[in-house]
Coordinates of C-alpha atoms and ligand atoms in Angstrom, one line a residue:
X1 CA -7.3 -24.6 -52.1
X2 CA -10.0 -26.3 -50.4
X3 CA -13.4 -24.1 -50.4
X4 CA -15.4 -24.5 -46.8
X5 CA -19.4 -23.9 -46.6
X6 CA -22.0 -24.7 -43.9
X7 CA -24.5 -25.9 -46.6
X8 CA -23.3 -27.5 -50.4
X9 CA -26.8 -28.3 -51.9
X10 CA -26.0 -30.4 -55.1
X11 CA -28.5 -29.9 -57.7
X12 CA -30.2 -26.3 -58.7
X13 CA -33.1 -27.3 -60.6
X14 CA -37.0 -26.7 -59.5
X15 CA -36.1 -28.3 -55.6
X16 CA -32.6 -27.4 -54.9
X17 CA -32.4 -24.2 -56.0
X18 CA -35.9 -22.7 -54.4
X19 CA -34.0 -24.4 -51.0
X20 CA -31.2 -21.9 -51.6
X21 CA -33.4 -19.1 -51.9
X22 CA -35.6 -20.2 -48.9
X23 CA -32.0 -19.8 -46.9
X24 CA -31.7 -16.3 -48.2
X25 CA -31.6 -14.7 -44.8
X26 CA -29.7 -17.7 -43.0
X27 CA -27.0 -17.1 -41.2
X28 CA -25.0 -19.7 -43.2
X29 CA -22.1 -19.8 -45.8
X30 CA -24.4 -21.5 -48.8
X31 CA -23.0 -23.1 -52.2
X32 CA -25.0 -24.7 -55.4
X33 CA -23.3 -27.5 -57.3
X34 CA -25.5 -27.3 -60.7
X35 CA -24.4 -29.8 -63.5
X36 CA -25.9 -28.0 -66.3
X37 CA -26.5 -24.0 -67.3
X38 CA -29.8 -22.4 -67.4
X39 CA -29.4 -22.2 -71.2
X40 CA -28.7 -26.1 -71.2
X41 CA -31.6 -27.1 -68.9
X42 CA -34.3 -24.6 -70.8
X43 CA -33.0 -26.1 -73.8
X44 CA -34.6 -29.7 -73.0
X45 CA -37.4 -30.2 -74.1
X46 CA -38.6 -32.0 -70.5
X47 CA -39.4 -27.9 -70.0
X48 CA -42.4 -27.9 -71.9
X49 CA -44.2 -30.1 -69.0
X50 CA -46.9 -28.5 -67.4
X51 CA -46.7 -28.2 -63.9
X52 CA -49.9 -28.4 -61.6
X53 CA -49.0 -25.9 -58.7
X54 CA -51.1 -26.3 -55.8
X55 CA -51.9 -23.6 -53.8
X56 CA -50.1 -23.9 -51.3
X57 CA -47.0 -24.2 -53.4
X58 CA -48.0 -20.7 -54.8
X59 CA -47.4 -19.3 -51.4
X60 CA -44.0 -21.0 -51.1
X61 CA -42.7 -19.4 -53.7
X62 CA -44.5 -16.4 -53.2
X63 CA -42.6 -16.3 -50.2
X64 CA -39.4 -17.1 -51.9
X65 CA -39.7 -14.0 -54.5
X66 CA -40.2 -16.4 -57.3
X67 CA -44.2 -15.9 -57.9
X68 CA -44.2 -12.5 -59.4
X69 CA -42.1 -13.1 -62.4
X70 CA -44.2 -16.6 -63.0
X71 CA -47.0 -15.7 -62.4
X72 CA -47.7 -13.4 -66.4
X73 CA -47.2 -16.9 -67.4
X74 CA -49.5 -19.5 -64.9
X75 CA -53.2 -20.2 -65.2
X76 CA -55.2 -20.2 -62.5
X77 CA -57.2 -23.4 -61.9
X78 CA -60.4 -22.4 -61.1
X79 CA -62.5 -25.6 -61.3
X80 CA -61.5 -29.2 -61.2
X81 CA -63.7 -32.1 -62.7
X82 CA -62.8 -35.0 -62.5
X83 CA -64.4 -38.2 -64.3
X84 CA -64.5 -41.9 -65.5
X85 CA -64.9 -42.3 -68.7
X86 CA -68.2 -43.8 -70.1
X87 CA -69.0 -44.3 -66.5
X88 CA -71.9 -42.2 -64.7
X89 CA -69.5 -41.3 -61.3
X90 CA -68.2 -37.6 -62.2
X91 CA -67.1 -35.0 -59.5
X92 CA -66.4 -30.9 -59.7
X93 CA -64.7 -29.2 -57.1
X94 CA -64.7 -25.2 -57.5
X95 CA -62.2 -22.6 -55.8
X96 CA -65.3 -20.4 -55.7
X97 CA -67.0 -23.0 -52.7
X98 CA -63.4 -22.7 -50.7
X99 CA -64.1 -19.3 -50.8
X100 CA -60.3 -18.8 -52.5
X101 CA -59.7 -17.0 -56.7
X102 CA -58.3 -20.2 -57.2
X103 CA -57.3 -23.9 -56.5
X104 CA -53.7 -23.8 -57.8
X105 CA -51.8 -22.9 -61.0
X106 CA -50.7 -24.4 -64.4
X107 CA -47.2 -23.1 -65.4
X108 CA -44.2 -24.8 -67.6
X109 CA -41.1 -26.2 -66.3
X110 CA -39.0 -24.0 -67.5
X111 CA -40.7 -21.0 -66.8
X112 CA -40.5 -21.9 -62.8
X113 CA -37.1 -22.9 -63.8
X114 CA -35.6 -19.8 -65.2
X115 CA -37.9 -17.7 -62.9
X116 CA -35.4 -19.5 -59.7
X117 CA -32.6 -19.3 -61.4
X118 CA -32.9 -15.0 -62.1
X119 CA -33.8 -15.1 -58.0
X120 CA -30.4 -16.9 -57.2
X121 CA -28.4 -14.4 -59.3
X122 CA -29.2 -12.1 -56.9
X123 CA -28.2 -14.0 -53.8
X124 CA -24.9 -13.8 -52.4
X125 CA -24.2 -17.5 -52.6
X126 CA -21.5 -19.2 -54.5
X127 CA -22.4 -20.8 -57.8
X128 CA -20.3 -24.1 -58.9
X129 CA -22.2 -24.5 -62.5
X130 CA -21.7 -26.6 -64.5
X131 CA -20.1 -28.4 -62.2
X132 CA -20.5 -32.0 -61.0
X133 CA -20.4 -33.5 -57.3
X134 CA -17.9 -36.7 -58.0
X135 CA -16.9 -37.7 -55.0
X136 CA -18.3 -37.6 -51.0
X137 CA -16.4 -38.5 -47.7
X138 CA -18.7 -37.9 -44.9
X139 CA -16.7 -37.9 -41.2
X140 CA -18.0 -36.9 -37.7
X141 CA -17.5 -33.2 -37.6
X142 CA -18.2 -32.8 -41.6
X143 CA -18.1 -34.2 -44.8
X144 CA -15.9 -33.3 -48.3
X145 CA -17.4 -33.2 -51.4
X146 CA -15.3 -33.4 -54.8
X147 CA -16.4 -31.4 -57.7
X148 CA -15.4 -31.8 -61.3
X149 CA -15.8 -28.4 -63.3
X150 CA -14.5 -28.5 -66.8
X151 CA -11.7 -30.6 -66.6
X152 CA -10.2 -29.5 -62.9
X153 CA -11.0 -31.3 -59.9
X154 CA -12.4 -28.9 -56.7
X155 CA -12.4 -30.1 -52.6
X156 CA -15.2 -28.6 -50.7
X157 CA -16.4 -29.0 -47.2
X158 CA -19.4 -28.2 -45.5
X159 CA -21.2 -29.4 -42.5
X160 CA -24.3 -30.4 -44.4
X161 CA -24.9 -31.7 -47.9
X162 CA -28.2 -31.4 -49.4
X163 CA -28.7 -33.6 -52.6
X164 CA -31.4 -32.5 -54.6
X165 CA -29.7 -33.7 -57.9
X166 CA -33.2 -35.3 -59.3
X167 CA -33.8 -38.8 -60.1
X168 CA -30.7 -40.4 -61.1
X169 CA -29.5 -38.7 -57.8
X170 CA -25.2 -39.2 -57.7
X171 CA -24.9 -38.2 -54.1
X172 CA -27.6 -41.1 -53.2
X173 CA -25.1 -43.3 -55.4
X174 CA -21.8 -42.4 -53.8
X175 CA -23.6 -42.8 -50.5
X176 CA -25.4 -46.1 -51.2
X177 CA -28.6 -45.2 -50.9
X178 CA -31.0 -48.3 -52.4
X179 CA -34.1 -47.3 -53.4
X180 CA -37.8 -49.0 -53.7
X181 CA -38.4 -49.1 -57.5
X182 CA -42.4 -50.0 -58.2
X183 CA -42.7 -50.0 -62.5
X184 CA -45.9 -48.9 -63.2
X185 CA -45.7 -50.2 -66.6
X186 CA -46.8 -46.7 -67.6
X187 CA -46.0 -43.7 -69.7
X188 CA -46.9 -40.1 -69.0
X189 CA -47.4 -38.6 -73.2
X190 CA -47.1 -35.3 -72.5
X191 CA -48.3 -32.9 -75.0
X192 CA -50.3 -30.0 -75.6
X193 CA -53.5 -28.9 -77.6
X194 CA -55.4 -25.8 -79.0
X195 CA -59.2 -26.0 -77.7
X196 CA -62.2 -24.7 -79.7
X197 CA -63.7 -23.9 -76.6
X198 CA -62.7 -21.7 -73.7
X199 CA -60.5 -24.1 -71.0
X200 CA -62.6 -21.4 -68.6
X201 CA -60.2 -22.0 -65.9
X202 CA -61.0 -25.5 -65.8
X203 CA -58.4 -28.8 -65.2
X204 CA -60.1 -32.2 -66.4
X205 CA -58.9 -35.2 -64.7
X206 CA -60.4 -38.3 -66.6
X207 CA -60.0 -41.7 -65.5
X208 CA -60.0 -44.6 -68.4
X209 CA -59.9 -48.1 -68.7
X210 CA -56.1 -47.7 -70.0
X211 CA -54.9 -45.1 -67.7
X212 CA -55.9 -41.3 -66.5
X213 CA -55.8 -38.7 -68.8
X214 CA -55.4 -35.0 -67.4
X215 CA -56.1 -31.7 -69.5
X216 CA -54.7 -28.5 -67.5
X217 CA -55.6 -25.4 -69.0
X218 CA -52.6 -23.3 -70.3
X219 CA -54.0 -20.0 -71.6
X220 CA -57.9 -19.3 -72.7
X221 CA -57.4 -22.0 -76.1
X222 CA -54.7 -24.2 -74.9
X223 CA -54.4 -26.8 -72.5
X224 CA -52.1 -29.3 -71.5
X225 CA -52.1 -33.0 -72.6
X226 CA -50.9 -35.8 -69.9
X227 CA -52.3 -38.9 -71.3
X228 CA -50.6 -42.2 -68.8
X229 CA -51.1 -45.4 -70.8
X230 CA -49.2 -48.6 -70.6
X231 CA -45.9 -48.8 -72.3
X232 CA -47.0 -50.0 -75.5
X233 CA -49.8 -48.1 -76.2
X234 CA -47.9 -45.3 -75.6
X235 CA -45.2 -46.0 -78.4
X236 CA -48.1 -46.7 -80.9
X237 CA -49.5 -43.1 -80.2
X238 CA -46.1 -41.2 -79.9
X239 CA -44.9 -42.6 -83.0
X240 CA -49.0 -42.2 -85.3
X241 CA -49.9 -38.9 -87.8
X242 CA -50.8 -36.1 -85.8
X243 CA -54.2 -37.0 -86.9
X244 CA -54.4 -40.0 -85.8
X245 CA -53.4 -39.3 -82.4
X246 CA -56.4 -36.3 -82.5
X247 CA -58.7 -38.4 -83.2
X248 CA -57.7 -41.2 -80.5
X249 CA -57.4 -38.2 -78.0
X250 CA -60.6 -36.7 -79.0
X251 CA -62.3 -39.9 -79.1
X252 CA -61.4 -40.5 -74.7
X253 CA -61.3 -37.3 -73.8
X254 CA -64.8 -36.1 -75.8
X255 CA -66.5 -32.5 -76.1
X256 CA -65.6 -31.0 -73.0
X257 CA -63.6 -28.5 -75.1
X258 CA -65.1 -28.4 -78.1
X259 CA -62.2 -29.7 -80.9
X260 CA -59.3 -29.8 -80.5
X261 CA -56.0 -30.0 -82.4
X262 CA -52.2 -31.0 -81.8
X263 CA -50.2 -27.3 -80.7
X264 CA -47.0 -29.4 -79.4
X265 CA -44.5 -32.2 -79.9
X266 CA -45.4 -35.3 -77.8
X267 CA -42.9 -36.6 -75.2
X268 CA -42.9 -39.9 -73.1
X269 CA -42.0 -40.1 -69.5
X270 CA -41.6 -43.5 -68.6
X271 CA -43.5 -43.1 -65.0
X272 CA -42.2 -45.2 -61.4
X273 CA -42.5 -44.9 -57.9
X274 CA -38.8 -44.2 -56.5
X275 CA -38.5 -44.2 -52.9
X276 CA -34.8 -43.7 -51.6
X277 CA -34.6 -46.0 -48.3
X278 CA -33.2 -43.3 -46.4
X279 CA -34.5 -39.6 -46.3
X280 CA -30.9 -38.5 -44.1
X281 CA -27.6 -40.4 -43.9
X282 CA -24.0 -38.8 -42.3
X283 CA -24.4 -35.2 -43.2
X284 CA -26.3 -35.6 -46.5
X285 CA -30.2 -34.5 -46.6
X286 CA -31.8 -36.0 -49.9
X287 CA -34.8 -33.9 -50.5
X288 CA -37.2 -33.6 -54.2
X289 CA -36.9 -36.3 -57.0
X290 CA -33.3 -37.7 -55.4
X291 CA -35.7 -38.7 -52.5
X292 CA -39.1 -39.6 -54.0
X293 CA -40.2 -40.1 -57.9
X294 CA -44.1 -40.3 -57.9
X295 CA -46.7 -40.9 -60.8
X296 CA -47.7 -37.6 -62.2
X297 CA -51.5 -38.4 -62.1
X298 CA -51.8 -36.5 -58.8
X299 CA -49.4 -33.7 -59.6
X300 CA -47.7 -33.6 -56.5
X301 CA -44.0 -34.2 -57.1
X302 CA -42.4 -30.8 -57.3
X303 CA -45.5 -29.9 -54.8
X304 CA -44.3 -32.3 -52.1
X305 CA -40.0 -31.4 -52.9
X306 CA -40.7 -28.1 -52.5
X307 CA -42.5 -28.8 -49.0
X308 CA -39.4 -30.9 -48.0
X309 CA -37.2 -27.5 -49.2
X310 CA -39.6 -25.1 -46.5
X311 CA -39.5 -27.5 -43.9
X312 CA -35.6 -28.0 -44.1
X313 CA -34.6 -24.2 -44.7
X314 CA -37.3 -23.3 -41.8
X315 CA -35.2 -26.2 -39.3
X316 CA -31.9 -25.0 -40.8
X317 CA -33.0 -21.5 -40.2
X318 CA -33.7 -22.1 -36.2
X319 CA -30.6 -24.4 -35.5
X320 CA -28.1 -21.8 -37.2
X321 CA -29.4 -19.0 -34.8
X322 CA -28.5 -21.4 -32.2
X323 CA -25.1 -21.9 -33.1
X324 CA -25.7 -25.8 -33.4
X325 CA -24.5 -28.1 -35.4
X326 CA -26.9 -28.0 -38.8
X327 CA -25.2 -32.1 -39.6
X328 CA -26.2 -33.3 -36.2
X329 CA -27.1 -36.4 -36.6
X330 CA -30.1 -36.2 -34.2
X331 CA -31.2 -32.6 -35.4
X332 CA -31.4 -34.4 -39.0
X333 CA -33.3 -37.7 -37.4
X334 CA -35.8 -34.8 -36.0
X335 CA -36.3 -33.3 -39.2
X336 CA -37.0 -36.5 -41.7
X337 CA -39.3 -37.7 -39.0
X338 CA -41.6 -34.6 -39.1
X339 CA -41.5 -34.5 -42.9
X340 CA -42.2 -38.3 -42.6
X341 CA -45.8 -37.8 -42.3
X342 CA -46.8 -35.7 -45.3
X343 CA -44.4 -38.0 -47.7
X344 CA -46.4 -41.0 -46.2
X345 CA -49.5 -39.9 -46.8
X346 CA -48.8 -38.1 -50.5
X347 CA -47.4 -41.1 -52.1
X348 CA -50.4 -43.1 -50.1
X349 CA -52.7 -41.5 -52.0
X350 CA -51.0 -40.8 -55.4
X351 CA -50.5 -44.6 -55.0
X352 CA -53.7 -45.3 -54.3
X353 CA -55.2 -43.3 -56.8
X354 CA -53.0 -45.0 -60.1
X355 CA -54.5 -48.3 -58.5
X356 CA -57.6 -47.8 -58.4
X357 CA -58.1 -45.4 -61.6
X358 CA -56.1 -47.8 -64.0
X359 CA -57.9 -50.9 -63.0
X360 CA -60.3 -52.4 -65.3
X361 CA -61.7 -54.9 -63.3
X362 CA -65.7 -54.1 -62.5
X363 CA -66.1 -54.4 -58.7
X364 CA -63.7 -51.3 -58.8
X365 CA -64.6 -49.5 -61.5
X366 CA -68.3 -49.6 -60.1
X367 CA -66.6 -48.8 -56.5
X368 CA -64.8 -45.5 -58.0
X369 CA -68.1 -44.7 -59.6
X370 CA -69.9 -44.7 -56.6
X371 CA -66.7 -42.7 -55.0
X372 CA -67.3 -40.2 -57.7
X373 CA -70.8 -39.7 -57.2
X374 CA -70.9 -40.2 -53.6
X375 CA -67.7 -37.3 -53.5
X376 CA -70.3 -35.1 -55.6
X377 CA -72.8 -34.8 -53.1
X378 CA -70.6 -34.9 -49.6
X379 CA -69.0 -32.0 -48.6
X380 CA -66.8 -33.4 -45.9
X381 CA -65.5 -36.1 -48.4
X382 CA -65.0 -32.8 -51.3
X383 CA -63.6 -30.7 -48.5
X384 CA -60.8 -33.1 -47.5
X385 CA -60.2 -33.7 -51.6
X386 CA -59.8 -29.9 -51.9
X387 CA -57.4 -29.3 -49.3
X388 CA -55.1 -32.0 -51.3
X389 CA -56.0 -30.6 -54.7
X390 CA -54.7 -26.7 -53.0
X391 CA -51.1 -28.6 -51.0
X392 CA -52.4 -28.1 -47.5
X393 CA -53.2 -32.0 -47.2
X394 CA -50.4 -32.9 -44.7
X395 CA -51.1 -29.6 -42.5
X396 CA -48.0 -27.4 -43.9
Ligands
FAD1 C1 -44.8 -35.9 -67.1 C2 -44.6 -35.3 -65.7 C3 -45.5 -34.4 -65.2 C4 -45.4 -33.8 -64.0 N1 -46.3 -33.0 -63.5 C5 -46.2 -32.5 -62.3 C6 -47.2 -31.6 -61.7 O1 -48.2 -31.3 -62.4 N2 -47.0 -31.0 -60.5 C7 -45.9 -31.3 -59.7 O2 -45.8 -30.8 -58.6 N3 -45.0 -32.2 -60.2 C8 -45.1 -32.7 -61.4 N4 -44.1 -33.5 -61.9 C9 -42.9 -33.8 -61.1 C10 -41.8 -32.7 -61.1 O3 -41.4 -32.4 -62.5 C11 -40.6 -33.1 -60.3 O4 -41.1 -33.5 -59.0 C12 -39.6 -32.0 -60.2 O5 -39.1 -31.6 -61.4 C13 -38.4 -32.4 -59.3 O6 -37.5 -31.4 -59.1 P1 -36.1 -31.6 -58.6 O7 -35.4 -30.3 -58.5 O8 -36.1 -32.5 -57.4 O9 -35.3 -32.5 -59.7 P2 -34.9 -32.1 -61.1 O10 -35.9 -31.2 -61.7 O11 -34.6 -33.3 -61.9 O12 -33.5 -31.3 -60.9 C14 -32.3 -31.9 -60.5 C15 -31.1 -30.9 -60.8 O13 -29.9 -31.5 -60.4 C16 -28.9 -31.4 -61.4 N5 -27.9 -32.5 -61.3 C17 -28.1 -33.8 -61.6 N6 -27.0 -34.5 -61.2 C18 -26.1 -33.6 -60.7 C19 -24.8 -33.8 -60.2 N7 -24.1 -34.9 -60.1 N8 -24.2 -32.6 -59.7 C20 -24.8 -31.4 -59.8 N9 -26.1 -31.3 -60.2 C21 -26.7 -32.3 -60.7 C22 -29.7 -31.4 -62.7 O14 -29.0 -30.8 -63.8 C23 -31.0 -30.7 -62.4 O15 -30.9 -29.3 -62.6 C24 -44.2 -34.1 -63.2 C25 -43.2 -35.0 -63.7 C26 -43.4 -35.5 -65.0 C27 -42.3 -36.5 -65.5

């Protein structure tokens, strides 16, 4: 038996499955290929990242249903500061001046995660999971997509594959997708610590000599830790005493917090910029980390998959009720052109910012100072920072 769909979105993490709940009401037969079960993926310990949620993310999945059941468990970001260390540029930018409760939200991986994956139970569409997409034939009026589920082998076809199976993307593979690979030489510890003082709504972004270190605030005495350092500095402090690693951490980051002490395992994320060369090939959308993998320093990477998730389900939405084809080759072209723009300029300036923050050298670390201080006192300059720091950046 061959099972036919109008939409087979492969992957059901953070991107792929908020896309199938942003289709809810779509006039479309939707499946979700998922290669591991909730209890697998809340298992890892990847989970226990923080996620930075900008504001306009909170919406999205307001919108979706999701927000209510996350947010018992987000913080809000009230205040950003930003600074170099043992440099004089420093900048603050408060939700209180945007006239908004708050910039954004701190929540866990796998509290978004499991928060989705309750909303799909409740949607009508078929589940393949675990299951695995091994196989794609793409032709002119569809595609076919084999699945491996326990041992058997299952035919699908659909009009439109999404693939929104994360990094190490399969579909992008069977479809011979290359990709633009730029090695930061860098790794994201990730970690978390109690603070003796009150995180007061605050998220600290502090540039260093080795890398940017950013503290989000989880609950009142407990903030996040993601510390970016060059390869080997980062073994050296995943693998010292707890102490050790405090006192290092205390000794970059300073007071701001009062003391502070170790209140998770650490984890390294080796970090790149992963750009797959095409955003749409015969029938196949890649959308989240299958399409883009950026540096973390910005938080924007599940911000800027979930945008590409709205902006397809909202194109999707309109060409169904027209009875058009939703694989048209052209109707695709039309969509990774508009979403184009806000990729562009996010990676731009995630980019930009790794560059210049990481660098040593002083004609830029003065230059960032002066950035810093200039940003301080500009409101233009702090506006336009602001609307990137809330998700409304590229005009979504
Ligand atoms: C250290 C760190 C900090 C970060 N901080 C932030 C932040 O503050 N803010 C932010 O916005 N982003 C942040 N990110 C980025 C964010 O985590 C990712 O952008 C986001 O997880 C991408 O979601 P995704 O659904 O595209 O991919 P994934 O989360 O990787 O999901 C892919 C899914 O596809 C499934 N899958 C894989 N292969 C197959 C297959 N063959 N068949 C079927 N299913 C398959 C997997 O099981 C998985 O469930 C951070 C990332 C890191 C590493």
């Amino acid at each position: 038996m061959v099972y036919d769909y109008d939409v087979v979105i492969v992957g059901g993490g953070l991107v792929g499955g908020s896309l199938a709940l942003a289709l809810r009401d779509a006039p479309l037969r939707v499946a979700v290929v998922e290669a591991a079960s909730i209890t697998e993926r809340l298992s890892l310990a990847a989970g226990d990242r923080a996620l930075a949620l900008a504001r306009g993310t909170v919406q999205i999945l307001d919108g979706l249903g999701v927000w209510p059941a996350v947010r018992p468990h987000a913080m809000p970001i009230r205040h950003i500061h930003v600074s170099d260390r043992g440099h004089f540029g420093k900048t603050r930018l408060h939700a209180a001046d945007k006239g908004v409760d708050s910039l954004g939200q701190v929540v866990l991986a796998r509290v978004l995660e499991e928060a989705i994956d309750r909303a799909l139970e409740t949607l009508p569409w078929t589940r393949f999971c675990p299951a695995r997409v091994v196989g794609l034939q793409a032709g002119r009026d569809g595609i076919c997509i084999n699945l491996r589920q326990d041992r058997d082998d299952l035919p699908l076809t659909a009009r439109l594959v999404v693939a929104a199976d994360g990094g190490s993307s399969t579909v992008r593979r069977l479809l011979g997708i290359e990709q633009g690979v730029q090695d930061y030489g860098q790794t994201a510890l990730v970690t978390a610590v109690r603070t003796d003082r009150d995180t007061a709504y605050t998220a600290y972004e502090r540039f260093t000599a080795a890398g940017p270190l950013a503290l989000l605030p989880l609950e009142r005495h407990r903030s996040a830790v993601v510390w970016t350092l060059p390869h080997g500095e980062a073994a050296e402090r995943l693998h010292q005493t707890e102490a050790e690693f405090i006192a290092q951490l205390q000794e970059v980051f300073g007071y701001w917090l009062g003391r502070l002490e170790l209140a998770a395992p650490r984890q390294g994320f080796p970090l790149k910029l992963i750009r797959a060369e095409k955003m749409v090939d015969r029938r196949v959308v890649l959308i989240g980390n299958a399409l883009h993998q950026l540096h973390p320093v910005a938080g924007q990477g599940f911000n800027l998959g979930l945008r590409d998730a709205a902006l397809l389900a909202e194109r999707l939405f309109t060409q169904a009720a027209f009875g058009d084809d939703i694989g048209d080759p052209l109707f695709l072209a039309r969509y990774a052109q508009t979403r184009q723009r806000d990729l562009a300029r996010v990676i731009r300036f995630t980019d930009g910012l790794v560059r210049v923050f990481s660098n040593a050298a002083p004609p830029l670390v003065l230059a960032r100072n002066l950035a810093l201080f200039a940003l301080d006192r500009l409101p233009p300059a702090k506006r336009l920072l602001s609307r990137y720091a809330m998700g409304y950046g590229a005009g979504l």
